[in-house]
Tab-separated table of C-alpha atoms in Angstrom:
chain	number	residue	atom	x	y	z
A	235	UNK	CA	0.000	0.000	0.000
A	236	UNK	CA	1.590	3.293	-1.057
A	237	UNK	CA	0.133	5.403	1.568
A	238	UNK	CA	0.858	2.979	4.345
A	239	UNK	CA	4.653	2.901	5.658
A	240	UNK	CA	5.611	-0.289	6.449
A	241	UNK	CA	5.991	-0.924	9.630
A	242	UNK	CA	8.906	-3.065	10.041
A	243	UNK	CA	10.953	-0.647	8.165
A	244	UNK	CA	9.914	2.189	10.454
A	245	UNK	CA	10.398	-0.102	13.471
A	246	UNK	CA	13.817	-0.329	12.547
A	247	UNK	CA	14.317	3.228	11.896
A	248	UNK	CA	13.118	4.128	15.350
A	249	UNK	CA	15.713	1.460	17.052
A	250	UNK	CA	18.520	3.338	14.755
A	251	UNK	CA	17.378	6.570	16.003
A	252	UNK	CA	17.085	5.481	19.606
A	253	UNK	CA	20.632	3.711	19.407
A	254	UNK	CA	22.747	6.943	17.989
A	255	UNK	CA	20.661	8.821	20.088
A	256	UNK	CA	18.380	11.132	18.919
A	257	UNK	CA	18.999	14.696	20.656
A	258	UNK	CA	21.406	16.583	18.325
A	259	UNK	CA	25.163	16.098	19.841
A	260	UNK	CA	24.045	13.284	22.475
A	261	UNK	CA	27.090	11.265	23.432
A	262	UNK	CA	26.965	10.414	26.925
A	263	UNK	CA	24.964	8.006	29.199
A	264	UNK	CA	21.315	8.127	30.511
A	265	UNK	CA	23.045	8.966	33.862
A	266	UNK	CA	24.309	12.004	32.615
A	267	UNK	CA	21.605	13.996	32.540
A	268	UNK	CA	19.669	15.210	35.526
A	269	UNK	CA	16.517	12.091	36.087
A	270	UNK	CA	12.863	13.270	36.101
A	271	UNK	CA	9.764	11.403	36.514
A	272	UNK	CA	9.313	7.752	37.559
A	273	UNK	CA	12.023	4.836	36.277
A	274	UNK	CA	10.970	2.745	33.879
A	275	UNK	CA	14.084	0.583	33.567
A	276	UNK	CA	17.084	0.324	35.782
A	277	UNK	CA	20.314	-1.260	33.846
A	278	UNK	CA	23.390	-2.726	36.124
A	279	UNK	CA	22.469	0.154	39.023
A	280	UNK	CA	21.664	3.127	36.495
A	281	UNK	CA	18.357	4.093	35.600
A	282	UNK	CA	16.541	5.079	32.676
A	283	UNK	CA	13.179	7.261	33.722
A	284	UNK	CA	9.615	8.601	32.062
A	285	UNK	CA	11.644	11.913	31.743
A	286	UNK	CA	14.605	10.613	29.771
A	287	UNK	CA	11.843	8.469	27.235
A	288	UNK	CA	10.084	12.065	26.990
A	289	UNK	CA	13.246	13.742	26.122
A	290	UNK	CA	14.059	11.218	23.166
A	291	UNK	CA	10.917	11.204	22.530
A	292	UNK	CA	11.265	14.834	21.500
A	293	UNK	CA	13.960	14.609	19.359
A	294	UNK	CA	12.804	11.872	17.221
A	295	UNK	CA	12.312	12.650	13.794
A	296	UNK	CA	9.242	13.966	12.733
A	297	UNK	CA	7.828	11.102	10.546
A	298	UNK	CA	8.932	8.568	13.795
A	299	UNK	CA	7.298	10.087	16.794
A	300	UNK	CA	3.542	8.600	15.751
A	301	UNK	CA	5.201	4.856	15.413
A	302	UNK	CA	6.408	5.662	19.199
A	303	UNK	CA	3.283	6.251	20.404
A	304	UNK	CA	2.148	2.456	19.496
A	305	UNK	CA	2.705	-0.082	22.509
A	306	UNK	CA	5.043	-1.773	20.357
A	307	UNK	CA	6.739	1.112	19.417
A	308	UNK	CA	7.315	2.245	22.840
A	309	UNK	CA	8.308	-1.099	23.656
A	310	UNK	CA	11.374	-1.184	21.250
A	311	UNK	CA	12.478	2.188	21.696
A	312	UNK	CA	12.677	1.224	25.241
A	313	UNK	CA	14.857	-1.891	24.622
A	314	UNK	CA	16.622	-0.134	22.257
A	315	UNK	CA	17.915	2.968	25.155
A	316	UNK	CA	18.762	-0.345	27.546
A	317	UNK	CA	21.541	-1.804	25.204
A	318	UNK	CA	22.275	1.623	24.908
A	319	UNK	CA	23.343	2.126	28.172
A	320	UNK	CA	25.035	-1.006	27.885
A	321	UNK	CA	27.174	-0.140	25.183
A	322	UNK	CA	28.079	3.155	27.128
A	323	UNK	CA	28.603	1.086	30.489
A	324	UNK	CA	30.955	-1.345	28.403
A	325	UNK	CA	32.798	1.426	27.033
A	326	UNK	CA	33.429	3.375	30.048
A	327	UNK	CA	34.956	0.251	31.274
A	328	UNK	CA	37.189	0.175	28.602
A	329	UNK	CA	38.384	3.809	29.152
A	330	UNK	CA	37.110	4.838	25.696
A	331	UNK	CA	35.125	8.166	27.228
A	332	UNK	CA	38.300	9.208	28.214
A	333	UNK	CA	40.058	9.214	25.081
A	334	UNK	CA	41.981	11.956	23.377
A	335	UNK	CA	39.512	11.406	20.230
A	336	UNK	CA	36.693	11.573	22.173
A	337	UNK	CA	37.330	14.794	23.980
A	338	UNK	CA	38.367	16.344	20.826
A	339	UNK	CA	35.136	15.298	19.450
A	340	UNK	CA	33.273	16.752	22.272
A	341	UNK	CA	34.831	20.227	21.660
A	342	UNK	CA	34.095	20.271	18.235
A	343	UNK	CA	30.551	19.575	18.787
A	344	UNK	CA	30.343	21.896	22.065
A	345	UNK	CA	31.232	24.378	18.852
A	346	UNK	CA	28.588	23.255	16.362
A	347	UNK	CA	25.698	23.268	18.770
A	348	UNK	CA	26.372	26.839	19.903
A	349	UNK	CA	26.583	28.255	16.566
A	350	UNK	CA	23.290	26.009	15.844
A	351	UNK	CA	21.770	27.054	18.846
A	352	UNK	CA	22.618	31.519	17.798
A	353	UNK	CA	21.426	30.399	14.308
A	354	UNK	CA	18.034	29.009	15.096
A	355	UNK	CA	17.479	31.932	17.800
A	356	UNK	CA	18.243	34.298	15.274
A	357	UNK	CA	16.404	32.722	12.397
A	358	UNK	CA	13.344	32.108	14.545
A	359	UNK	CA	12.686	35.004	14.956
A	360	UNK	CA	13.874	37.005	12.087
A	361	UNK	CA	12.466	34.525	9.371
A	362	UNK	CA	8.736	35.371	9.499
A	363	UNK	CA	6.133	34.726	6.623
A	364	UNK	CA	3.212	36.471	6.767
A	365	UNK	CA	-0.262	35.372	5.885
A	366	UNK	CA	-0.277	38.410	3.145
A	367	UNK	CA	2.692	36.909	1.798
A	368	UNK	CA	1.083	33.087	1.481
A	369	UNK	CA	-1.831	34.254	0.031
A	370	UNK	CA	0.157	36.065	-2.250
A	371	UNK	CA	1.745	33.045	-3.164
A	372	UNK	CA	-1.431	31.260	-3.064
A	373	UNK	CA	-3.265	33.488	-5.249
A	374	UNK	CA	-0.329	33.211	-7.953
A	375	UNK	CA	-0.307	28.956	-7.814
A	376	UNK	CA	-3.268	28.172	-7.319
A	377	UNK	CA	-2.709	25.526	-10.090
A	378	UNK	CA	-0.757	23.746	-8.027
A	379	UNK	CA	-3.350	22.920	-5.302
A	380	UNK	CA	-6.169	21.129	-7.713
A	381	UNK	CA	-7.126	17.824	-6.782
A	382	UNK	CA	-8.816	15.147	-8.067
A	383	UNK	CA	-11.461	13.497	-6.563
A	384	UNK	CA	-10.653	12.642	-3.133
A	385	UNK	CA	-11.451	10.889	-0.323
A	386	UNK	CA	-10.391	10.164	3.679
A	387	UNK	CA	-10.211	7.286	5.599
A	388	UNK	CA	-9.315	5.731	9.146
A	389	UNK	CA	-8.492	2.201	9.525
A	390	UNK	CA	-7.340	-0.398	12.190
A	391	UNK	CA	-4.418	-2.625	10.600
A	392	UNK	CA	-3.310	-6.015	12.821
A	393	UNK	CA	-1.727	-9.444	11.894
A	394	UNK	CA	-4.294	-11.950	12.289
A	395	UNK	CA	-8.172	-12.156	11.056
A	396	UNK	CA	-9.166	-13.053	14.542
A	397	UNK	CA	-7.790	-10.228	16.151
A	398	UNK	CA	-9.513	-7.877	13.416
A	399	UNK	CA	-13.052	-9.874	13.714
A	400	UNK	CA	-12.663	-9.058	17.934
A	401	UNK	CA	-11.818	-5.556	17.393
A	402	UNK	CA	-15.130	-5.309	14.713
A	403	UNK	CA	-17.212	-6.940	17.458
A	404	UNK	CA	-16.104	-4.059	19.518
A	405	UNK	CA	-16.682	-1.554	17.179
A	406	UNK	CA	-20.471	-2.945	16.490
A	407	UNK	CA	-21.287	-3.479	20.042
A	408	UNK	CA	-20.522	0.274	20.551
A	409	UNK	CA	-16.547	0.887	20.933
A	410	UNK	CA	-14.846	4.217	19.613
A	411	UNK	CA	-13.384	3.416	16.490
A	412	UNK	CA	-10.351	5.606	17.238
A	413	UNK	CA	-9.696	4.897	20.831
A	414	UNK	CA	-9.280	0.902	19.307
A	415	UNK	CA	-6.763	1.964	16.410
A	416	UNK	CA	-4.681	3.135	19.308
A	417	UNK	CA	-4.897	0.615	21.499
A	418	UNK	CA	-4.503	-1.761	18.610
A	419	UNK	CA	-3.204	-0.929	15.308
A	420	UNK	CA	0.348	-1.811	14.317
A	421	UNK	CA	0.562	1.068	11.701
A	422	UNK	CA	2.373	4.592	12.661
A	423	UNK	CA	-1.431	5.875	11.936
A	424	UNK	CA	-2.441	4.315	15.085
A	425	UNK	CA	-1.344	7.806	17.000
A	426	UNK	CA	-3.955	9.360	14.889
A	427	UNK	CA	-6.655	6.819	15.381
A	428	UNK	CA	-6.127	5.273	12.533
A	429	UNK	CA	-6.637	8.781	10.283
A	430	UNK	CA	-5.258	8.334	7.096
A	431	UNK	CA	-6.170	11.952	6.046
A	432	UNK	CA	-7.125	12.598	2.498
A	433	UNK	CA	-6.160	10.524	-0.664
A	434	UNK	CA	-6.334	10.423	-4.351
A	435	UNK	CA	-7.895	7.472	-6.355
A	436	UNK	CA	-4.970	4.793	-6.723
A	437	UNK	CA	-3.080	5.811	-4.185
A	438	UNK	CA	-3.840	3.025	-1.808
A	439	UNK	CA	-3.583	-0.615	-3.073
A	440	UNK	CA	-6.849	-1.946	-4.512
A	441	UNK	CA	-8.095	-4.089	-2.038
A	442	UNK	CA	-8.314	-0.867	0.062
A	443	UNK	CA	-9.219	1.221	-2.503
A	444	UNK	CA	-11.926	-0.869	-3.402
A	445	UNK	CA	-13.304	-1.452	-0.085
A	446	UNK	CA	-13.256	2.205	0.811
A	447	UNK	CA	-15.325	3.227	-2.354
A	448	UNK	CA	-18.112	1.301	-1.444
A	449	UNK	CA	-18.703	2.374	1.909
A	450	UNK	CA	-20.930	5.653	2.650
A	451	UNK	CA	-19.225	8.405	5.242
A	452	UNK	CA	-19.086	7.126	8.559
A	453	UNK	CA	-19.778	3.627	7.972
A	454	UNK	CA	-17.271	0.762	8.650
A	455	UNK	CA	-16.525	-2.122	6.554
A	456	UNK	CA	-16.025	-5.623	7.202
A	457	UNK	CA	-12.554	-7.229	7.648
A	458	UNK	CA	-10.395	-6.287	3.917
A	459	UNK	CA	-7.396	-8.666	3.551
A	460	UNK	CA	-4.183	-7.292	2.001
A	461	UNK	CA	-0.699	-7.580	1.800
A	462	UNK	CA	-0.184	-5.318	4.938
A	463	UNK	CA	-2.418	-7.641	7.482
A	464	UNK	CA	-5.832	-7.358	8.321
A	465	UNK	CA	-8.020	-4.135	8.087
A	466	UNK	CA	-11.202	-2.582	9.659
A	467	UNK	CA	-11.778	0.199	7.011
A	468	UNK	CA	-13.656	3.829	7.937
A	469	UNK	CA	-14.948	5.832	5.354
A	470	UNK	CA	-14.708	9.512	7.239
A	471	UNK	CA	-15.103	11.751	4.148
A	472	UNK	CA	-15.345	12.279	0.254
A	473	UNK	CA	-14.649	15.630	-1.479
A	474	UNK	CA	-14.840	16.548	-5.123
A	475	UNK	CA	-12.119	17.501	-7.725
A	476	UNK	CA	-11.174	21.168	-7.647
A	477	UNK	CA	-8.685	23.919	-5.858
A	478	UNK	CA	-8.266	23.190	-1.511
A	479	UNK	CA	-9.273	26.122	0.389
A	480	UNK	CA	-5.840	28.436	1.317
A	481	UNK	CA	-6.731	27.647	5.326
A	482	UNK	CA	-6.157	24.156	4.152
A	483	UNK	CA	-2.956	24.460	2.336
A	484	UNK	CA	-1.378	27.301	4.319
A	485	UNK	CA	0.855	25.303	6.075
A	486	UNK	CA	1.981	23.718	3.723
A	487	UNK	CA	2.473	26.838	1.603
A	488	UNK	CA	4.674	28.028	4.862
A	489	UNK	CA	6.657	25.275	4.981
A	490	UNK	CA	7.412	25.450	1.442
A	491	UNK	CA	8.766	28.901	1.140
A	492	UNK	CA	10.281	29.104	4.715
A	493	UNK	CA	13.701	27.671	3.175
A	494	UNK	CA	14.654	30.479	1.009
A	495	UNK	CA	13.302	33.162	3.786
A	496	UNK	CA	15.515	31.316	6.337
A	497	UNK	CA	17.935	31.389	3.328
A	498	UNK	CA	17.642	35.237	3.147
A	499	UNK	CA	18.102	35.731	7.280
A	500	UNK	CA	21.308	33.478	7.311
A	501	UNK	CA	22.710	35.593	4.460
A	502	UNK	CA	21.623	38.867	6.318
A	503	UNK	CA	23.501	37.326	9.705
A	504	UNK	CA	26.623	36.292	7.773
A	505	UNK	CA	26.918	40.061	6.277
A	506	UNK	CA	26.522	41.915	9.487
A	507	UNK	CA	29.149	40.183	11.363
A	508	UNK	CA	31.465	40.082	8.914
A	509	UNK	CA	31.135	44.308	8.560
A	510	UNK	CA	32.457	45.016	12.049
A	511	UNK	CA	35.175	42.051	12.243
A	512	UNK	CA	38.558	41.972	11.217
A	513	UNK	CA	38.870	39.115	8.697
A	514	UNK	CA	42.406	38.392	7.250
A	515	UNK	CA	42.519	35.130	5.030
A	516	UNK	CA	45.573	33.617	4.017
A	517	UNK	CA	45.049	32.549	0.431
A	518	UNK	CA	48.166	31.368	-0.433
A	519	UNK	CA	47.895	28.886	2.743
A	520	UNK	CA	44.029	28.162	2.249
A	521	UNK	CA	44.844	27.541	-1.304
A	522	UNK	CA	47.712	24.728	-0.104
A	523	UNK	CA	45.497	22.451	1.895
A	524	UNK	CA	44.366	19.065	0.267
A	525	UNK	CA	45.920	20.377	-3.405
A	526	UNK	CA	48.782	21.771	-5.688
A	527	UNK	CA	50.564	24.650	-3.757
A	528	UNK	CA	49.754	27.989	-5.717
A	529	UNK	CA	46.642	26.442	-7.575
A	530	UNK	CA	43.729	29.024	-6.830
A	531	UNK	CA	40.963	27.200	-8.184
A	532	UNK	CA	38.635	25.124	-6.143
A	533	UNK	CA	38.146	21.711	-6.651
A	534	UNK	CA	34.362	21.761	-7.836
A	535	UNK	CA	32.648	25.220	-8.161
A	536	UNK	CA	30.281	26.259	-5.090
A	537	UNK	CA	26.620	25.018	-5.822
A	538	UNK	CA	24.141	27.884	-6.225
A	539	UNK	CA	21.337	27.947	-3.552
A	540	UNK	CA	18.586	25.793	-3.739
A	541	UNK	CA	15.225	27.393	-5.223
A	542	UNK	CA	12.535	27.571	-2.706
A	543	UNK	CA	10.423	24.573	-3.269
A	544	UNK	CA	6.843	24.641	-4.727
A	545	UNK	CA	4.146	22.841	-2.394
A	546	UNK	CA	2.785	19.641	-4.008
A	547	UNK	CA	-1.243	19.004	-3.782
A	548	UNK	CA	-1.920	18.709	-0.677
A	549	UNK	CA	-3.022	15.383	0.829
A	550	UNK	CA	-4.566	16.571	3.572
């Protein structure tokens, strides 16, 4: 199904993410940081609390934190931040946090995350769109937000037919269709109760497809089969082909054109500190490193800057 993720894929992302650790520059031990909130796990004497989930939780990737919401989810990100610890209790044994490269390491990224930290203060506040602007924009493309016909659907995915037959009993006898796609739904939708938002025609695999069309808004189909597991299918809305409403695209028309005003602040910021400093730049030694002594030119020309990027249809 192209609009569902697969779930074993993003599983495996959110281990990854959990392993390297997901807060920008994070190198050292649950026991580093100060402990909030009850423990969840306790590893060889340290412990790993609700606050320090919370905090990773944060710093997950955007497209991740819904699949961490699932039971499952939670339940491997957790495992995953114990054999962290591990690893960082094994290595501490072997004196590898107090290495020369390590250190060195540590004050190069001290650097970067102060320089990220004045950048995003700076562009957060100075990089502002307003709504005249996007419905400037709007106004000139609104082209690019027509739609086909489209519809929007929730759904309840699991592994086996009985489960799915259980959780339809449940839904017949009265349950809340969204409050059991939490509870039991293995895809990332499940955060959502299931919402899939809106779709196109053929962008779901037939089955679904298929099974969706037929049912009138609000009703709930039987148990649909496919490739993904078993689903309990809710028709939530239909819409007609023609151009979204700007409230309904505007973020998306902000987060499109945000890039080249951030773009425009950063080049602002670089311009006024470099008018009151004194900058003295040794060519003939820049020009030495990694290349022929006395050869000016740069390996590969500087790319331009990226065009700001125009918002696709919207989806939702």
């Amino acid at each position: 199904m192209k609009a569902i993720a697969s779930t074993k894929t993003i599983a495996a992302a959110l281990c990854i993410a959990a392993l390297f650790g997901c807060q920008k520059g994070s190198t050292g031990s649950t026991t580093e940081t100060k402990k909030e909130g009850q423990v969840v796990a306790e590893v060889n004497g340290s412990t790993i609390t609700t606050g320090d989930f919370t905090r990773e939780l944060k710093n997950l990737p955007e497209y991740l934190k819904s699949m961490a919401d699932t039971p499952q989810g939670r339940k491997e990100m957790m495992d995953t931040m114990v054999i962290r610890e591990l690893i960082l209790q094994q290595a501490a044994k072997d004196g590898l946090d107090k290495s020369p490269e390590i250190a060195e390491k540590l004050a190069d990224l001290k650097k970067r995350l102060i320089v990220e930290s004045f950048l995003k203060k700076k562009v957060e506040t100075d990089a502002k769109v307003s709504d005249e602007d996007l419905k400037k924009f709007y106004e000139q493309n609104k082209d690019k937000f027509k739609t086909g016909d489209q519809m929007r659907a929730s759904h309840i995915l699991v592994k086996t037919e009985k489960q799915a037959k259980d959780i339809l009993a449940q839904i017949k006898a009265g349950g809340k269709f969204e409050d059991l796609a939490k509870k039991n739904s293995v895809d990332a939708s499940a955060a959502q109760g299931g919402d899939l938002g809106w779709f196109n025609k053929g962008s779901m695999v037939p089955v679904f497809e298929k099974a969706a069309l037929a049912l009138k808004e609000g009703q709930v189909s039987d148990v649909v089969k496919s490739d993904f597991g078993y689903h309990i299918i809710k028709l939530t809305g239909k819409r007609s082909a023609g151009v979204r409403p700007f409230e309904e695209v505007k973020e998306q028309i902000k987060a499109a054109v945000m890039p080249s005003k951030q773009q425009e602040v950063f080049q602002k910021i670089k311009d006024e500190l470099k008018k009151t400093a004194k900058i003295n730049i040794k060519e003939d030694v820049l020009n030495s490193i990694g290349g022929a002594k006395g050869d000016s030119k740069p390996a590969t020309a500087p790319a331009a800057p990226a065009a700001p990027a125009t918002p696709a249809a919207p989806g939702k």
